[in-house]
Amino acid sequence: MITDVRRLESKRTLVTGAGGGIGRATALRFASEGARVALLDVNEEAIGETAELLDTVDGQTIDLLADVSQEPQVAAAIDRVLAEWDGLDVVVANAGIELQGRDAAVDALDLEVWQSIVDVNLTGMFLTCKHAVRALRAAGGGALICTVSPTSLYALGPGEHAYSASKAGVYGLMRVMAADYAGEGIRVNGVMPGFTATPMNDPVIANPGELEEVLANVPLKRPGTAEEVAAAMVYLASDEAAYCIGGTIVVDGGMTAV
Ligand SMILES: NC(=O)c1ccc[n+]([C@@H]2O[C@H](COP(=O)([O-])OP(=O)(O)OC[C@H]3O[C@@H](n4cnc5c(N)ncnc54)[C@H](O)[C@@H]3O)[C@@H](O)[C@H]2O)c1
């Protein structure tokens, strides 16, 4: 634990994409801050690994096997949390995919690849938020945090047009939700990781030439860690962020500052 203050004591939280990378680090950090954490992921083995790690910080968890692009699965997952915990206070809509080597510039992009990426990254985000809002509203308010990306705003994913477009959609969705739900006590915000050392980026990190190319645009000259991103999630999930609506915390080593 980073501080002695448990900033999420007694909060009922749900993290999508909790089986790996940023989602796993967020789930672990939330638990160490006193939260109960529901772990949603499409990969059952990965959820199990996160749940085992959570045991070490004595976290109370619910494992939710679901694909965020499938509405009945998302609805059932949220319903299960509501039934077991009688409410939900924080949702981190984080699950996403990047199909490196298959995503491409539009003139070379297969419709099937476009659809797969948009289904998870944008439709999956919409479905998570749709059912999260219903749960948070029933609790009288709460926090909804969307993982966005520098590619939401800038042409930083050369050749990855489907990924970049899906993340731009997420950014737009996050802001319009923030404006529309603020009056109901639902605080919607974004966290924008830069190039982060997670399984998603293993292929780049394993390739020194490619890594050097990416880090050339990062003033800090190293990838971020999933734990550094999770720290921003904790702030936005906590009551200390009461006046934060529709904002984005950038955790990118300066990538978007230059
Ligand atoms: N890693 C980065 O550099 C970076 C930068 C900016 C934004 N992001 C975004 O952060 C989020 C997390 O990325 P990460 O780096 O931790 O990725 P990751 O691949 O390490 O982990 C993603 C997790 O999401 C799960 N997942 C994938 N599809 C799913 C689905 N349909 N339903 C439910 N779960 C699903 C995976 O099983 C995995 O456990 C993603 O939305 C990603 O686009 C990552």
mmCIF file of N, CA and C in Angstrom, residues 2 8 15-33 37 39 41 46 49-51 53-54 57 92 94 196-199 224-234:
data_model
loop_
_atom_site.group_PDB
_atom_site.id
_atom_site.type_symbol
_atom_site.label_atom_id
_atom_site.label_comp_id
_atom_site.label_asym_id
_atom_site.label_seq_id
_atom_site.Cartn_x
_atom_site.Cartn_y
_atom_site.Cartn_z
ATOM 1 N N ILE A 2 0.457 2.247 -0.786
ATOM 2 C CA ILE A 2 1.290 3.427 -0.943
ATOM 3 C C ILE A 2 1.117 4.408 0.225
ATOM 4 N N LEU A 8 -10.590 4.100 -0.580
ATOM 5 C CA LEU A 8 -11.805 3.513 -1.166
ATOM 6 C C LEU A 8 -12.494 2.571 -0.179
ATOM 7 N N VAL A 15 -14.263 -3.636 -12.196
ATOM 8 C CA VAL A 15 -13.237 -3.277 -13.188
ATOM 9 C C VAL A 15 -13.356 -4.240 -14.363
ATOM 10 N N THR A 16 -13.498 -3.697 -15.582
ATOM 11 C CA THR A 16 -13.498 -4.575 -16.759
ATOM 12 C C THR A 16 -12.070 -4.687 -17.305
ATOM 13 N N GLY A 17 -11.790 -5.835 -17.883
ATOM 14 C CA GLY A 17 -10.419 -6.089 -18.333
ATOM 15 C C GLY A 17 -9.514 -6.329 -17.135
ATOM 16 N N ALA A 18 -10.109 -6.863 -16.045
ATOM 17 C CA ALA A 18 -9.363 -7.039 -14.790
ATOM 18 C C ALA A 18 -8.413 -8.235 -14.821
ATOM 19 N N GLY A 19 -8.414 -8.961 -15.930
ATOM 20 C CA GLY A 19 -7.544 -10.130 -16.019
ATOM 21 C C GLY A 19 -6.103 -9.794 -16.364
ATOM 22 N N GLY A 20 -5.831 -8.555 -16.724
ATOM 23 C CA GLY A 20 -4.446 -8.252 -17.106
ATOM 24 C C GLY A 20 -4.138 -6.773 -17.037
ATOM 25 N N GLY A 21 -2.888 -6.449 -17.248
ATOM 26 C CA GLY A 21 -2.427 -5.072 -17.441
ATOM 27 C C GLY A 21 -3.016 -4.051 -16.485
ATOM 28 N N ILE A 22 -3.568 -3.008 -17.064
ATOM 29 C CA ILE A 22 -4.074 -1.862 -16.292
ATOM 30 C C ILE A 22 -5.265 -2.275 -15.416
ATOM 31 N N GLY A 23 -6.134 -3.143 -15.945
ATOM 32 C CA GLY A 23 -7.289 -3.581 -15.166
ATOM 33 C C GLY A 23 -6.876 -4.361 -13.931
ATOM 34 N N ARG A 24 -5.906 -5.254 -14.092
ATOM 35 C CA ARG A 24 -5.430 -6.032 -12.936
ATOM 36 C C ARG A 24 -4.790 -5.109 -11.893
ATOM 37 N N ALA A 25 -3.927 -4.211 -12.352
ATOM 38 C CA ALA A 25 -3.251 -3.303 -11.415
ATOM 39 C C ALA A 25 -4.278 -2.428 -10.688
ATOM 40 N N THR A 26 -5.321 -2.025 -11.408
ATOM 41 C CA THR A 26 -6.363 -1.190 -10.795
ATOM 42 C C THR A 26 -7.123 -1.985 -9.738
ATOM 43 N N ALA A 27 -7.471 -3.229 -10.064
ATOM 44 C CA ALA A 27 -8.193 -4.071 -9.107
ATOM 45 C C ALA A 27 -7.364 -4.259 -7.832
ATOM 46 N N LEU A 28 -6.073 -4.519 -7.994
ATOM 47 C CA LEU A 28 -5.202 -4.733 -6.825
ATOM 48 C C LEU A 28 -5.082 -3.477 -5.983
ATOM 49 N N ARG A 29 -4.924 -2.357 -6.666
ATOM 50 C CA ARG A 29 -4.776 -1.099 -5.926
ATOM 51 C C ARG A 29 -6.090 -0.725 -5.227
ATOM 52 N N PHE A 30 -7.221 -0.954 -5.915
ATOM 53 C CA PHE A 30 -8.516 -0.655 -5.289
ATOM 54 C C PHE A 30 -8.673 -1.485 -4.009
ATOM 55 N N ALA A 31 -8.327 -2.762 -4.106
ATOM 56 C CA ALA A 31 -8.470 -3.630 -2.924
ATOM 57 C C ALA A 31 -7.572 -3.138 -1.793
ATOM 58 N N SER A 32 -6.353 -2.714 -2.144
ATOM 59 C CA SER A 32 -5.446 -2.265 -1.084
ATOM 60 C C SER A 32 -5.900 -0.937 -0.490
ATOM 61 N N GLU A 33 -6.801 -0.245 -1.193
ATOM 62 C CA GLU A 33 -7.378 1.004 -0.676
ATOM 63 C C GLU A 33 -8.698 0.739 0.048
ATOM 64 N N VAL A 37 -13.882 -5.560 -4.950
ATOM 65 C CA VAL A 37 -13.650 -5.443 -6.390
ATOM 66 C C VAL A 37 -14.251 -6.611 -7.156
ATOM 67 N N LEU A 39 -14.305 -8.511 -10.598
ATOM 68 C CA LEU A 39 -13.329 -8.645 -11.681
ATOM 69 C C LEU A 39 -14.025 -9.161 -12.923
ATOM 70 N N ASP A 41 -13.803 -10.060 -16.912
ATOM 71 C CA ASP A 41 -12.885 -10.280 -18.040
ATOM 72 C C ASP A 41 -13.445 -11.415 -18.892
ATOM 73 N N ALA A 46 -7.273 -15.744 -16.618
ATOM 74 C CA ALA A 46 -6.690 -14.465 -16.201
ATOM 75 C C ALA A 46 -7.427 -13.892 -14.990
ATOM 76 N N GLU A 49 -6.160 -15.638 -11.959
ATOM 77 C CA GLU A 49 -4.832 -15.170 -11.511
ATOM 78 C C GLU A 49 -4.952 -13.859 -10.737
ATOM 79 N N THR A 50 -5.805 -12.951 -11.241
ATOM 80 C CA THR A 50 -5.989 -11.678 -10.522
ATOM 81 C C THR A 50 -6.609 -11.946 -9.153
ATOM 82 N N ALA A 51 -7.595 -12.849 -9.111
ATOM 83 C CA ALA A 51 -8.264 -13.151 -7.834
ATOM 84 C C ALA A 51 -7.252 -13.710 -6.826
ATOM 85 N N LEU A 53 -4.036 -13.053 -6.734
ATOM 86 C CA LEU A 53 -3.203 -11.933 -6.280
ATOM 87 C C LEU A 53 -3.959 -11.095 -5.251
ATOM 88 N N LEU A 54 -5.270 -10.951 -5.464
ATOM 89 C CA LEU A 54 -6.081 -10.152 -4.544
ATOM 90 C C LEU A 54 -6.148 -10.793 -3.167
ATOM 91 N N VAL A 57 -3.878 -9.327 -0.684
ATOM 92 C CA VAL A 57 -4.209 -8.047 -0.017
ATOM 93 C C VAL A 57 -5.572 -8.156 0.671
ATOM 94 N N VAL A 92 -14.982 0.880 -13.479
ATOM 95 C CA VAL A 92 -13.883 1.235 -14.373
ATOM 96 C C VAL A 92 -14.084 0.468 -15.685
ATOM 97 N N ASN A 94 -12.691 -0.471 -18.793
ATOM 98 C CA ASN A 94 -11.278 -0.470 -19.207
ATOM 99 C C ASN A 94 -10.939 -1.499 -20.277
ATOM 100 N N THR A 196 2.248 2.007 -22.132
ATOM 101 C CA THR A 196 2.330 1.362 -20.824
ATOM 102 C C THR A 196 2.772 -0.089 -20.976
ATOM 103 N N ALA A 197 3.639 -0.521 -20.071
ATOM 104 C CA ALA A 197 4.162 -1.900 -20.137
ATOM 105 C C ALA A 197 3.110 -2.871 -19.627
ATOM 106 N N THR A 198 2.274 -3.354 -20.531
ATOM 107 C CA THR A 198 1.245 -4.359 -20.209
ATOM 108 C C THR A 198 1.339 -5.449 -21.275
ATOM 109 N N PRO A 199 0.644 -6.559 -21.066
ATOM 110 C CA PRO A 199 0.674 -7.621 -22.092
ATOM 111 C C PRO A 199 0.297 -7.101 -23.488
ATOM 112 N N GLY A 224 5.306 3.596 -19.274
ATOM 113 C CA GLY A 224 4.667 3.712 -17.965
ATOM 114 C C GLY A 224 4.409 2.322 -17.414
ATOM 115 N N THR A 225 4.043 2.271 -16.132
ATOM 116 C CA THR A 225 3.655 0.989 -15.536
ATOM 117 C C THR A 225 2.141 1.001 -15.300
ATOM 118 N N ALA A 226 1.574 -0.201 -15.261
ATOM 119 C CA ALA A 226 0.135 -0.311 -15.014
ATOM 120 C C ALA A 226 -0.204 0.267 -13.636
ATOM 121 N N GLU A 227 0.737 0.157 -12.698
ATOM 122 C CA GLU A 227 0.499 0.671 -11.336
ATOM 123 C C GLU A 227 0.403 2.207 -11.350
ATOM 124 N N GLU A 228 1.197 2.844 -12.231
ATOM 125 C CA GLU A 228 1.128 4.313 -12.322
ATOM 126 C C GLU A 228 -0.228 4.759 -12.866
ATOM 127 N N VAL A 229 -0.786 3.960 -13.768
ATOM 128 C CA VAL A 229 -2.120 4.279 -14.302
ATOM 129 C C VAL A 229 -3.173 4.030 -13.214
ATOM 130 N N ALA A 230 -3.002 2.938 -12.477
ATOM 131 C CA ALA A 230 -3.965 2.600 -11.415
ATOM 132 C C ALA A 230 -4.049 3.698 -10.359
ATOM 133 N N ALA A 231 -2.938 4.385 -10.123
ATOM 134 C CA ALA A 231 -2.933 5.463 -9.117
ATOM 135 C C ALA A 231 -3.909 6.570 -9.510
ATOM 136 N N ALA A 232 -3.987 6.854 -10.813
ATOM 137 C CA ALA A 232 -4.933 7.873 -11.285
ATOM 138 C C ALA A 232 -6.374 7.369 -11.144
ATOM 139 N N MET A 233 -6.558 6.077 -11.359
ATOM 140 C CA MET A 233 -7.896 5.484 -11.197
ATOM 141 C C MET A 233 -8.378 5.663 -9.753
ATOM 142 N N VAL A 234 -7.472 5.448 -8.800
ATOM 143 C CA VAL A 234 -7.844 5.559 -7.382
ATOM 144 C C VAL A 234 -8.344 6.962 -7.082
#
